[in-house]
PDB file of C-alpha atoms in Angstrom:
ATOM      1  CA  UNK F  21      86.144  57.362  27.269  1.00 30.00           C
ATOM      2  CA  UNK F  22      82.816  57.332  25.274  1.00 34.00           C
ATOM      3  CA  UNK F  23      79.548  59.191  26.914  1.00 33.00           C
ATOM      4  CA  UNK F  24      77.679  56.634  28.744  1.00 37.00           C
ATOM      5  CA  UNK F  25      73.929  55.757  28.240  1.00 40.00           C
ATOM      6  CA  UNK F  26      71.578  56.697  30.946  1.00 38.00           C
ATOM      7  CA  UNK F  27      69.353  54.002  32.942  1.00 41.00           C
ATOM      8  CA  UNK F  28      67.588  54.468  35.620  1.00 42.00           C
ATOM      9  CA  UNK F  29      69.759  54.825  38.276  1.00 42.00           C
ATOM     10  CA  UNK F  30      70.076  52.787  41.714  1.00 43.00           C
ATOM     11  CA  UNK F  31      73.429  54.265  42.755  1.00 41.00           C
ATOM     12  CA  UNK F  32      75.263  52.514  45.979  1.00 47.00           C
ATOM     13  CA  UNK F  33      78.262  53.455  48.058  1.00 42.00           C
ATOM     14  CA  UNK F  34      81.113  52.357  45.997  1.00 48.00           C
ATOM     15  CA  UNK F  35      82.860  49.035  47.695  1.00 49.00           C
ATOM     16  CA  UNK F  36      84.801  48.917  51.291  1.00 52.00           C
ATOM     17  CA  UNK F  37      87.221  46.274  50.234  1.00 69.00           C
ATOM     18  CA  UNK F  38      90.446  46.845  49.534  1.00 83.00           C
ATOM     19  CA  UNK F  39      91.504  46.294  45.443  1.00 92.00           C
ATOM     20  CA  UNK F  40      94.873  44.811  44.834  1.00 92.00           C
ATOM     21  CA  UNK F  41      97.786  46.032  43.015  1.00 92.00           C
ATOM     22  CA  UNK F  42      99.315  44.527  40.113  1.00 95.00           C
ATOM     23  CA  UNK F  43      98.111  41.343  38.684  1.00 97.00           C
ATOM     24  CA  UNK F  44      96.911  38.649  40.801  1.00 97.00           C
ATOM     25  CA  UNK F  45      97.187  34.414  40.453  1.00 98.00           C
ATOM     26  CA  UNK F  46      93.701  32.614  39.346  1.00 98.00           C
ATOM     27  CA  UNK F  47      93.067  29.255  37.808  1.00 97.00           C
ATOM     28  CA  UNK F  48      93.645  30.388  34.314  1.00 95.00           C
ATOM     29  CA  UNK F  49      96.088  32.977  34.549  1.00 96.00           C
ATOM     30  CA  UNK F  50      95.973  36.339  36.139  1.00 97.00           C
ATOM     31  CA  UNK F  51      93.756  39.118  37.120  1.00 97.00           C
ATOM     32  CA  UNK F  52      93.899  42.474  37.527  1.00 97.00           C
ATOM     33  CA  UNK F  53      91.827  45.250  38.544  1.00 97.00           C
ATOM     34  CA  UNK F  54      93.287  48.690  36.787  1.00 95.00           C
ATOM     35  CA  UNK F  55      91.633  52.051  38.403  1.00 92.00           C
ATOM     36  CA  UNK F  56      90.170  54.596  35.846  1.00 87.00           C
ATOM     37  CA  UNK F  57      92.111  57.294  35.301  1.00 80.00           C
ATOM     38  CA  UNK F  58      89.322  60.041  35.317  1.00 74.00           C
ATOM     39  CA  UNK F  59      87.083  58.787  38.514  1.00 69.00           C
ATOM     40  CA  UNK F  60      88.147  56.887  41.354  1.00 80.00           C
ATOM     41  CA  UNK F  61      84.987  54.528  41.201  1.00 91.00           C
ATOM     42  CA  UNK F  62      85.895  53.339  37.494  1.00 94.00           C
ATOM     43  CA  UNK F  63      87.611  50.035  37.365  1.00 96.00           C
ATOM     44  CA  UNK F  64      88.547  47.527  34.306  1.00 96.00           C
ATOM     45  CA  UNK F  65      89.457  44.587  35.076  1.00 97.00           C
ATOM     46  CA  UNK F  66      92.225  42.477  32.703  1.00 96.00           C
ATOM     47  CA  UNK F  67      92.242  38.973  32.776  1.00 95.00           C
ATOM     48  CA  UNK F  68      95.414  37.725  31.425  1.00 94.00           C
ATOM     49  CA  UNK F  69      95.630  41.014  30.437  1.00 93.00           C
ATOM     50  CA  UNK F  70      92.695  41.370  27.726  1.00 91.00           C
ATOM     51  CA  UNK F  71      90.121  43.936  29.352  1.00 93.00           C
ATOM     52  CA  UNK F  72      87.198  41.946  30.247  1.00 94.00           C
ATOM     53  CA  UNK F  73      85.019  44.072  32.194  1.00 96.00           C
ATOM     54  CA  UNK F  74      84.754  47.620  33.131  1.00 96.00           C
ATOM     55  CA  UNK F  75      82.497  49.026  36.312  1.00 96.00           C
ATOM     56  CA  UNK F  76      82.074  51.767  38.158  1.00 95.00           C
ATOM     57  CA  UNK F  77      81.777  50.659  41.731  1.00 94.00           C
ATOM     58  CA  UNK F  78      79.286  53.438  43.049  1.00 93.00           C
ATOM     59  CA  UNK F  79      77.050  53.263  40.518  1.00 95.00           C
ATOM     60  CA  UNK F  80      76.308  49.881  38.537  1.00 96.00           C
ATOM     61  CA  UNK F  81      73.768  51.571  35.704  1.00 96.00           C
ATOM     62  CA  UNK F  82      76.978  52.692  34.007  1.00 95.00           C
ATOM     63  CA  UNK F  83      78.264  50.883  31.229  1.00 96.00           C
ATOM     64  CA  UNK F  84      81.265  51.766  29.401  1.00 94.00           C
ATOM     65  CA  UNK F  85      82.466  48.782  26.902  1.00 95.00           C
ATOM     66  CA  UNK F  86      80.594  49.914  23.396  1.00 95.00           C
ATOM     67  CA  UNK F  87      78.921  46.151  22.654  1.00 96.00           C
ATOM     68  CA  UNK F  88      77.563  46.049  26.498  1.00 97.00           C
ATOM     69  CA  UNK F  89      75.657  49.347  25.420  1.00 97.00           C
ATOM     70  CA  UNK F  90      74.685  47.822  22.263  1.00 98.00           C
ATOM     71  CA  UNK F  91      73.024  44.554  24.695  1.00 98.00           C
ATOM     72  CA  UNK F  92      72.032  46.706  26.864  1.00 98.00           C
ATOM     73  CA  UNK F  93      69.657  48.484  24.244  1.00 97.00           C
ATOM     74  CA  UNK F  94      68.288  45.080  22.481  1.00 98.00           C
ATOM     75  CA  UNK F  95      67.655  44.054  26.582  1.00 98.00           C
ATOM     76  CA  UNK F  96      65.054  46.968  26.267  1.00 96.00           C
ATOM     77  CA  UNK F  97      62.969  44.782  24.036  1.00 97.00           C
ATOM     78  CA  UNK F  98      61.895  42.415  26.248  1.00 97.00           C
ATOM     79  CA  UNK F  99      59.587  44.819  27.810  1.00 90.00           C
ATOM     80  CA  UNK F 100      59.305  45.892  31.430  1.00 92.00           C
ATOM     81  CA  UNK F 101      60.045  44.074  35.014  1.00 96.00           C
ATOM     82  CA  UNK F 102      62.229  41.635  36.411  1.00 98.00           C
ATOM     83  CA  UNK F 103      64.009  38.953  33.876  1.00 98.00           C
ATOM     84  CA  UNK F 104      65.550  35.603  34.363  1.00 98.00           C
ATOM     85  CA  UNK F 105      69.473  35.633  32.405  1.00 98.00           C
ATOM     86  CA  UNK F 106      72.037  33.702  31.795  1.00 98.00           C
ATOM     87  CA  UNK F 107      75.501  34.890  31.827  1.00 98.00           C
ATOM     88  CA  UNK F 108      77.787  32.790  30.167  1.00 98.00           C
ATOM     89  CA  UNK F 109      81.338  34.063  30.374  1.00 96.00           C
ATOM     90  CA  UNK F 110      81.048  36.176  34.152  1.00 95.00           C
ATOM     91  CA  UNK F 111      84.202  38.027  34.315  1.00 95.00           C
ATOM     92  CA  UNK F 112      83.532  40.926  36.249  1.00 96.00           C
ATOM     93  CA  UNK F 113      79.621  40.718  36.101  1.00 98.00           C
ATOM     94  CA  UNK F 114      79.289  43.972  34.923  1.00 97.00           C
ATOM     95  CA  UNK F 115      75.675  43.119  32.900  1.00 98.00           C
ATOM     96  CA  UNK F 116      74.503  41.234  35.248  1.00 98.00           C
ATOM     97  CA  UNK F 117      75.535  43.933  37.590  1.00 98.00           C
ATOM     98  CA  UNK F 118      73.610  46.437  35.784  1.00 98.00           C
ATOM     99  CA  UNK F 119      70.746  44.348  34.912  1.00 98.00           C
ATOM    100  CA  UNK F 120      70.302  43.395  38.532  1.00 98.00           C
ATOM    101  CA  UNK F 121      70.319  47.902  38.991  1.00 97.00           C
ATOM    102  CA  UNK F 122      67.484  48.752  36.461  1.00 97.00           C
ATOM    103  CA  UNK F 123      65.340  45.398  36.507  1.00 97.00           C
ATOM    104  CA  UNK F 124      64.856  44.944  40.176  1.00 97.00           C
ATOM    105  CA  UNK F 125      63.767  41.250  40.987  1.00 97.00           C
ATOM    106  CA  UNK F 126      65.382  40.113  38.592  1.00 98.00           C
ATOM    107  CA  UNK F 127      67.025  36.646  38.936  1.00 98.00           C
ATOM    108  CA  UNK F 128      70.560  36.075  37.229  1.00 98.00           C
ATOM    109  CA  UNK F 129      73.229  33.068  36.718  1.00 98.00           C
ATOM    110  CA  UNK F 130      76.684  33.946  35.551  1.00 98.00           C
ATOM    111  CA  UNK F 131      78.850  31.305  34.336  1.00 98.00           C
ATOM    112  CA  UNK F 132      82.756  31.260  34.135  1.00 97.00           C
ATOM    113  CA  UNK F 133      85.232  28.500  33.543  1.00 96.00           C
ATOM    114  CA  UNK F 134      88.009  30.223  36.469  1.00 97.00           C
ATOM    115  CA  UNK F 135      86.816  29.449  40.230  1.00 98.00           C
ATOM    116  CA  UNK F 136      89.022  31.301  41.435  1.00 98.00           C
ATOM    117  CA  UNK F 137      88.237  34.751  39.669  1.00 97.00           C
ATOM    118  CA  UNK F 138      85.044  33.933  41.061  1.00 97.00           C
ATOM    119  CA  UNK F 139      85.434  33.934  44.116  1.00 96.00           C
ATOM    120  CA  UNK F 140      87.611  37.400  44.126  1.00 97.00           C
ATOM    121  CA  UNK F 141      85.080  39.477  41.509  1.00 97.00           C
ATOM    122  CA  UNK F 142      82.149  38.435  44.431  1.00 95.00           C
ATOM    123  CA  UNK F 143      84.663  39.829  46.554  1.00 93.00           C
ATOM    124  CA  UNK F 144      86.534  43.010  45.286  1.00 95.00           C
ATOM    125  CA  UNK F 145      82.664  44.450  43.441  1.00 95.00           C
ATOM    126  CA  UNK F 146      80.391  43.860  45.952  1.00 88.00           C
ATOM    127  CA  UNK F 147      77.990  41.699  43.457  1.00 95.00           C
ATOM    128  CA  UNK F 148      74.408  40.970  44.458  1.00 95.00           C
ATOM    129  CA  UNK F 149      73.881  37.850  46.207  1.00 95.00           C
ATOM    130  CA  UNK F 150      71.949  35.164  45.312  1.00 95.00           C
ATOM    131  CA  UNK F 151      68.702  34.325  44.205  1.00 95.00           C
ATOM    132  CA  UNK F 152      69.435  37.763  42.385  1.00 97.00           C
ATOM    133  CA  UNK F 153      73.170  36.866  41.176  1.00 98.00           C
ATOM    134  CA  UNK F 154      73.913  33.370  41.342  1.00 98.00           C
ATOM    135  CA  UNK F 155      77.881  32.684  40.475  1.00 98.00           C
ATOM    136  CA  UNK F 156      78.925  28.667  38.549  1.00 98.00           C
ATOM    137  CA  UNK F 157      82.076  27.746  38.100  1.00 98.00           C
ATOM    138  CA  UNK F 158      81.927  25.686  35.211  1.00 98.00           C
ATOM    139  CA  UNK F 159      82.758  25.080  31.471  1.00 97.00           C
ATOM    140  CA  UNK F 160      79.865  27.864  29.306  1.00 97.00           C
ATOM    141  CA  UNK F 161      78.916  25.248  27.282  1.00 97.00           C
ATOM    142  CA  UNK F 162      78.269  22.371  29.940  1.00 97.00           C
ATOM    143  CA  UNK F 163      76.582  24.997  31.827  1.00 98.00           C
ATOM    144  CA  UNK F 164      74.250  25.676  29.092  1.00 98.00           C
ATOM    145  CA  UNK F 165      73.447  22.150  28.178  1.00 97.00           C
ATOM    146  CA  UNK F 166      72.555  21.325  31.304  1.00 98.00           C
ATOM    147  CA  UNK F 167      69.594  23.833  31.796  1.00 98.00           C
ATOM    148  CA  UNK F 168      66.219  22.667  31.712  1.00 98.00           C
ATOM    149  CA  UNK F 169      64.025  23.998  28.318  1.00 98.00           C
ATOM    150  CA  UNK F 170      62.255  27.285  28.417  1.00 98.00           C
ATOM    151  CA  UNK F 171      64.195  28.249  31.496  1.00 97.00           C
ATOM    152  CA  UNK F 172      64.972  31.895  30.875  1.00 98.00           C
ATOM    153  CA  UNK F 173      64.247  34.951  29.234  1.00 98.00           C
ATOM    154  CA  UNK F 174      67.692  35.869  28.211  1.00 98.00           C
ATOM    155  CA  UNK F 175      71.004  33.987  27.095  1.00 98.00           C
ATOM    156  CA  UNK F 176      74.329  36.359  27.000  1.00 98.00           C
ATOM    157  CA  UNK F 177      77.325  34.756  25.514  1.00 98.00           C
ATOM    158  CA  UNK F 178      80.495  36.966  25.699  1.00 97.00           C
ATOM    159  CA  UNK F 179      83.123  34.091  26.468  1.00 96.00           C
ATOM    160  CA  UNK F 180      86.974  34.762  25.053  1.00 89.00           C
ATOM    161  CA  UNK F 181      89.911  32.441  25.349  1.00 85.00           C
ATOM    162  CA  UNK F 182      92.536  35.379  24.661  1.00 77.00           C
ATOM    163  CA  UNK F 183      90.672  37.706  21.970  1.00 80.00           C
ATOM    164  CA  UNK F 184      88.390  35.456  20.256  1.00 86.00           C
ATOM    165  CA  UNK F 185      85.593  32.879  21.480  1.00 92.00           C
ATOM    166  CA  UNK F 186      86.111  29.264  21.369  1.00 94.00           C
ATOM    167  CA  UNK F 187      84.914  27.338  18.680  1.00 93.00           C
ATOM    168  CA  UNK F 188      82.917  24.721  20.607  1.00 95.00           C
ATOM    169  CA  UNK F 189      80.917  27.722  21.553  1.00 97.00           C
ATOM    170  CA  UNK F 190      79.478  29.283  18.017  1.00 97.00           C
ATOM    171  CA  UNK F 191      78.717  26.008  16.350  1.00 97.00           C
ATOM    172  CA  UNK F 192      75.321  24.892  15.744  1.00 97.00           C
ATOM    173  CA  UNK F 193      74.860  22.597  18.715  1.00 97.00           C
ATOM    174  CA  UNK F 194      75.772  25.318  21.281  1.00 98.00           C
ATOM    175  CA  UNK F 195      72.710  27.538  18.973  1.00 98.00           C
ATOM    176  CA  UNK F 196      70.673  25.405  19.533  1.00 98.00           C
ATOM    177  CA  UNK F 197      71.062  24.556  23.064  1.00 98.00           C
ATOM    178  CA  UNK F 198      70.785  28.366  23.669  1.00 98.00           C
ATOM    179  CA  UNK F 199      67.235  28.727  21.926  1.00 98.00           C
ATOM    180  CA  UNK F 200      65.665  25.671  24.085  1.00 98.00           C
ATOM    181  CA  UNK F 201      66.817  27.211  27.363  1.00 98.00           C
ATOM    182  CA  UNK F 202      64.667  30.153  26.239  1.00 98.00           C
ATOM    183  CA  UNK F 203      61.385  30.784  26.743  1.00 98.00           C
ATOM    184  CA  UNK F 204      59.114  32.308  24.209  1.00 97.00           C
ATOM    185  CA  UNK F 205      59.716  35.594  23.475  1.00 97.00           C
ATOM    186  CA  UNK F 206      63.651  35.187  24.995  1.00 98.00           C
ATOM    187  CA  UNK F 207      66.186  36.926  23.142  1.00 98.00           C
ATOM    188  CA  UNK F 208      69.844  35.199  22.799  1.00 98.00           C
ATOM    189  CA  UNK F 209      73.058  37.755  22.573  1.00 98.00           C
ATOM    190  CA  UNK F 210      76.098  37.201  21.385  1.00 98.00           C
ATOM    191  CA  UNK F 211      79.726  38.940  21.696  1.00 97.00           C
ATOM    192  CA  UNK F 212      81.358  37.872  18.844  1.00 95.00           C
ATOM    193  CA  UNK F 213      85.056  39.708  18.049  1.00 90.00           C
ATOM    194  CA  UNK F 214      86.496  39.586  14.623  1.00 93.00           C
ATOM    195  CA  UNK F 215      88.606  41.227  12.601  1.00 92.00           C
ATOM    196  CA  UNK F 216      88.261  41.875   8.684  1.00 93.00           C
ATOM    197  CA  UNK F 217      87.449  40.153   6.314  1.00 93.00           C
ATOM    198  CA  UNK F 218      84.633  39.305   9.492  1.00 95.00           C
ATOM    199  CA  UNK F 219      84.697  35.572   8.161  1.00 95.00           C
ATOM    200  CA  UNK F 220      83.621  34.341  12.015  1.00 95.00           C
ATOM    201  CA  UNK F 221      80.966  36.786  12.425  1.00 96.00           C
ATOM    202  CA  UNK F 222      79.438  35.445   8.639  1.00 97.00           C
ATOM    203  CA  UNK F 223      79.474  32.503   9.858  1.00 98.00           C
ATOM    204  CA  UNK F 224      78.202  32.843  13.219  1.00 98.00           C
ATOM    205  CA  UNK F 225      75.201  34.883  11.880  1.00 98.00           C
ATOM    206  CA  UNK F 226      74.556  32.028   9.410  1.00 98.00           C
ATOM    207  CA  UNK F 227      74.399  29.367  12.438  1.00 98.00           C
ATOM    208  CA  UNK F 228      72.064  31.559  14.244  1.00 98.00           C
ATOM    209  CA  UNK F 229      69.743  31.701  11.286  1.00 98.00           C
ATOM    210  CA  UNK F 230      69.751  27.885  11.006  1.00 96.00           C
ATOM    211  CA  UNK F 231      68.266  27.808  14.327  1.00 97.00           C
ATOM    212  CA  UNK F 232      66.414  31.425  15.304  1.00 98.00           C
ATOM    213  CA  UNK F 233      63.193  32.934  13.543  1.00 98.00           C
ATOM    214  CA  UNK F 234      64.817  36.119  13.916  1.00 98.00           C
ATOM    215  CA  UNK F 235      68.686  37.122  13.554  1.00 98.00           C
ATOM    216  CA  UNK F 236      69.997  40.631  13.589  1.00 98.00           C
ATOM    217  CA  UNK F 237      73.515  41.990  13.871  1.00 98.00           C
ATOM    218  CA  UNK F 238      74.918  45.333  15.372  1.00 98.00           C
ATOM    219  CA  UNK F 239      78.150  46.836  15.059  1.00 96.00           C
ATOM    220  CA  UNK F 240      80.024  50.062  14.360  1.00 95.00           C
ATOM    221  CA  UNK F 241      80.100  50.678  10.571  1.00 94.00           C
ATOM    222  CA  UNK F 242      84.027  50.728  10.569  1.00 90.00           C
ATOM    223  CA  UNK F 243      83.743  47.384  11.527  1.00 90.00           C
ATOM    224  CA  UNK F 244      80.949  46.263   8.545  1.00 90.00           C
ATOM    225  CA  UNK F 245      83.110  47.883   5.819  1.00 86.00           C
ATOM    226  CA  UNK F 246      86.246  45.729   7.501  1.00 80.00           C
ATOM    227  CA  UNK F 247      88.610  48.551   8.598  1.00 79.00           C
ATOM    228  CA  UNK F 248      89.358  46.991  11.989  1.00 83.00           C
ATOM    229  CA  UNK F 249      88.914  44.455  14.546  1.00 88.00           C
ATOM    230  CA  UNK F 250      86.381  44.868  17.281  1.00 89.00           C
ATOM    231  CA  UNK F 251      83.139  43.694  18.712  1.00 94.00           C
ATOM    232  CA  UNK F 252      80.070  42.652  16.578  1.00 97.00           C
ATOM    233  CA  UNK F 253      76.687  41.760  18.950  1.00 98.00           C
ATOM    234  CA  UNK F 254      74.505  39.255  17.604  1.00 98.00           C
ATOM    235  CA  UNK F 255      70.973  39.281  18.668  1.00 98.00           C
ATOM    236  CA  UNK F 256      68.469  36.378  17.938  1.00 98.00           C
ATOM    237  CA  UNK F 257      64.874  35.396  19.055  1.00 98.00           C
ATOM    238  CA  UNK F 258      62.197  32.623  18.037  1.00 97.00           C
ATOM    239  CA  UNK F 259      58.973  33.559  16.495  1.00 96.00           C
ATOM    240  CA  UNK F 260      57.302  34.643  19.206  1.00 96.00           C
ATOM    241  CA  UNK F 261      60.452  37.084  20.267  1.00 96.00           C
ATOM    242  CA  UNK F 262      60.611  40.956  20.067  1.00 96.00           C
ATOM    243  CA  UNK F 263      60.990  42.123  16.479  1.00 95.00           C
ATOM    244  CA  UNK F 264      64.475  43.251  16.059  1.00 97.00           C
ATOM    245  CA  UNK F 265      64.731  44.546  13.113  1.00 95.00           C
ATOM    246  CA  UNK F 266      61.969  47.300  14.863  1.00 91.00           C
ATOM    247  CA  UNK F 267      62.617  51.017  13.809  1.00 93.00           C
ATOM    248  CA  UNK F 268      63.232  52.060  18.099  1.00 94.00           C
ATOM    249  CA  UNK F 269      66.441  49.272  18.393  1.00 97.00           C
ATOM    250  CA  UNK F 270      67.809  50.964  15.451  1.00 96.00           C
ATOM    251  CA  UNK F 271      67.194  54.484  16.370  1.00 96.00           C
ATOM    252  CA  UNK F 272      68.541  53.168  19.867  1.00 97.00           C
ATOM    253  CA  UNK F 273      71.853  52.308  18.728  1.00 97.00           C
ATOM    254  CA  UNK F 274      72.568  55.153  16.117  1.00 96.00           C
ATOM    255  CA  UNK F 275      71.746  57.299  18.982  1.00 96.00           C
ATOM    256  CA  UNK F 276      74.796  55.716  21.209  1.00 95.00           C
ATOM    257  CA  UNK F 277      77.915  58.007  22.034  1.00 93.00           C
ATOM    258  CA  UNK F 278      79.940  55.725  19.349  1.00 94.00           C
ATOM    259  CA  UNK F 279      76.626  54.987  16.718  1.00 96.00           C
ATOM    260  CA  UNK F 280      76.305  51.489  16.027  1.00 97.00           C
ATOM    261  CA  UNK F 281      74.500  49.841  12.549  1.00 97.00           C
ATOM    262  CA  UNK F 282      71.765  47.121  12.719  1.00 98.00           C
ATOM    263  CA  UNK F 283      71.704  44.738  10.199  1.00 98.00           C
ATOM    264  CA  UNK F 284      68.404  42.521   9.411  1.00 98.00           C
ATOM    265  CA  UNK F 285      66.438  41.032   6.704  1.00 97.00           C
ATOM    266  CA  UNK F 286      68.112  41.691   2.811  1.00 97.00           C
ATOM    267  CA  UNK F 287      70.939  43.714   4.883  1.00 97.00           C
ATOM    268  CA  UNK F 288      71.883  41.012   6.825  1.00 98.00           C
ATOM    269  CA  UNK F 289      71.420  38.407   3.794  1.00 97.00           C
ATOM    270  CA  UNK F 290      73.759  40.468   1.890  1.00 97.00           C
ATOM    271  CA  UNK F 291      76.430  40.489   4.706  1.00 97.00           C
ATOM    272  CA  UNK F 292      76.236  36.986   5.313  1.00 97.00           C
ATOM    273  CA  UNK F 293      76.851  36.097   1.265  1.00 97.00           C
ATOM    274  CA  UNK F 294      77.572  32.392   1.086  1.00 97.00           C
ATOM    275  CA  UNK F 295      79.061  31.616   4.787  1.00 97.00           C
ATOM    276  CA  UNK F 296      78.019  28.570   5.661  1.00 97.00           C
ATOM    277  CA  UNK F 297      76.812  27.582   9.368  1.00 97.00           C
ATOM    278  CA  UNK F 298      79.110  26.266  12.215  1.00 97.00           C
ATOM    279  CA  UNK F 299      78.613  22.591  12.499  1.00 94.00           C
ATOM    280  CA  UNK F 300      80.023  20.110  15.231  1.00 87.00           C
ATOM    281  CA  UNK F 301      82.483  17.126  13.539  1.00 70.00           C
ATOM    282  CA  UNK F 302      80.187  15.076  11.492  1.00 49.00           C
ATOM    283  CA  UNK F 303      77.498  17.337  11.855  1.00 57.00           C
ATOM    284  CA  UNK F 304      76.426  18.329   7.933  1.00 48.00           C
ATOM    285  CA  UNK F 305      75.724  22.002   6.607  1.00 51.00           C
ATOM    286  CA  UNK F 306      72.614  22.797   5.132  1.00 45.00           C
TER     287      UNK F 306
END
């Protein structure tokens, strides 16, 4: 297990209720919530059996999952105090878990397509309650189109249909509908898994910088030279955003337990080579 980044800290008891055994029914397949094997507060949880979330239940500044320390550290950017997020793709809420630990006051929505795993994650991880965690059962990207413009300060998509994200939500439409729901100086994050020769994540960066002032990329540098498949976090802001390609973000995540390589300006460029954007049906490329 990789060394964990420290936060400032609001640890709580870890929860009461009773976790289950062995996978469990939900709307879209299965759940289950495997304990770690080194504390008895660490939990994953599979869904369908694809880790989706990991948490320790006593202390929610902990993050374990590589590309949640990578958001984590582009979060910083956005200054101090409370923050307004969306969540799209809930899981086990483990960001907005952790967000809701070290920005106090900070209002949240996470989104997720399964009602049902809903309804048990509020239940087996003792999530904050609303205003400060609000939980919508609904498809990510009818959930984001239907937020009103300049709404929040940060968008987090990290939605997977098995290991990979579904088209419908990396084309150019869904971009764009994520950079009017933020507010100036809001930062959009993306999860996006791919495996070599990183042909998604090319193009996904390429849609991003059809619609953002500012794109960036982080991942581990196994994954840039194409040895393996794994997470890659896009981060993108308008013109009035925090300046990612910053020396501190990139001192931040070499610094991480597993370093991780930012990519911006002719770096990016270069990675991105002739991928074109991700366009809806009779949408053109330019």
């Amino acid at each position: 297990m990789p060394e964990r980044r420290s936060f400032p800290r609001r640890v709580k008891a870890a929860s009461p209720v009773a976790l289950p055994v062995g996978p469990v029914p939900i709307a879209t397949g299965t759940a289950e919530v495997v304990r770690g094997r080194d504390s008895s507060t660490a939990v994953t949880l599979l869904v369908n059996g694809v880790p989706s979330s990991h948490l320790d239940l006593a202390d929610p500044t902990l993050l374990d999952f590589e590309y949640m320390q990578v958001m984590a550290a582009a979060v910083d950017l956005l200054g101090p105090g409370p923050l307004e997020a969306v969540h799209l793709g809930a899981a086990g809420c483990a960001l907005p878990r952790w967000l809701d630990a070290v920005r106090p006051g900070s209002r949240q929505l996470a989104v997720d397509v399964d009602p049902v795993l809903l309804t048990l994650v509020r239940e087996w991880f003792d999530l904050p309650r609303a205003p400060r965690l609000r939980l919508r059962a609904q498809d990510a990207g009818e959930a984001l189109a239907s937020l009103r413009d300049a709404e929040t300060d940060l968008v987090i998509r990290d939605v997977f249909a098995g290991d990979a994200t579904p088209a419908r939500l990396t084309t150019d439409t869904f971009v764009r509908h994520a950079a009017r729901v933020l507010r100036p100086g809001g930062l959009y994050l993306a999860n996006c898994a791919d495996r070599p020769p990183l042909a998604v994540a090319r193009a996904e960066v390429a849609t991003a910088r059809r619609v953002f002032a500012d794109v960036a990329l982080a991942a581990e540098p196994a994954q840039l030279k194409g040895r393996r498949y794994g997470n890659l976090v896009l981060l993108a802001t308008g013109p009035d955003g925090p300046d990612l390609g910053g020396a501190g973000l990139a001192r931040a995540l070499r610094s991480l337990a597993v370093p991780v390589r930012l990519l911006h300006g002719s770096d990016l460029h270069t990675f991105v080579g002739s991928a074109a954007p991700i366009v809806d049906d009779g949408e053109p490329a330019v």
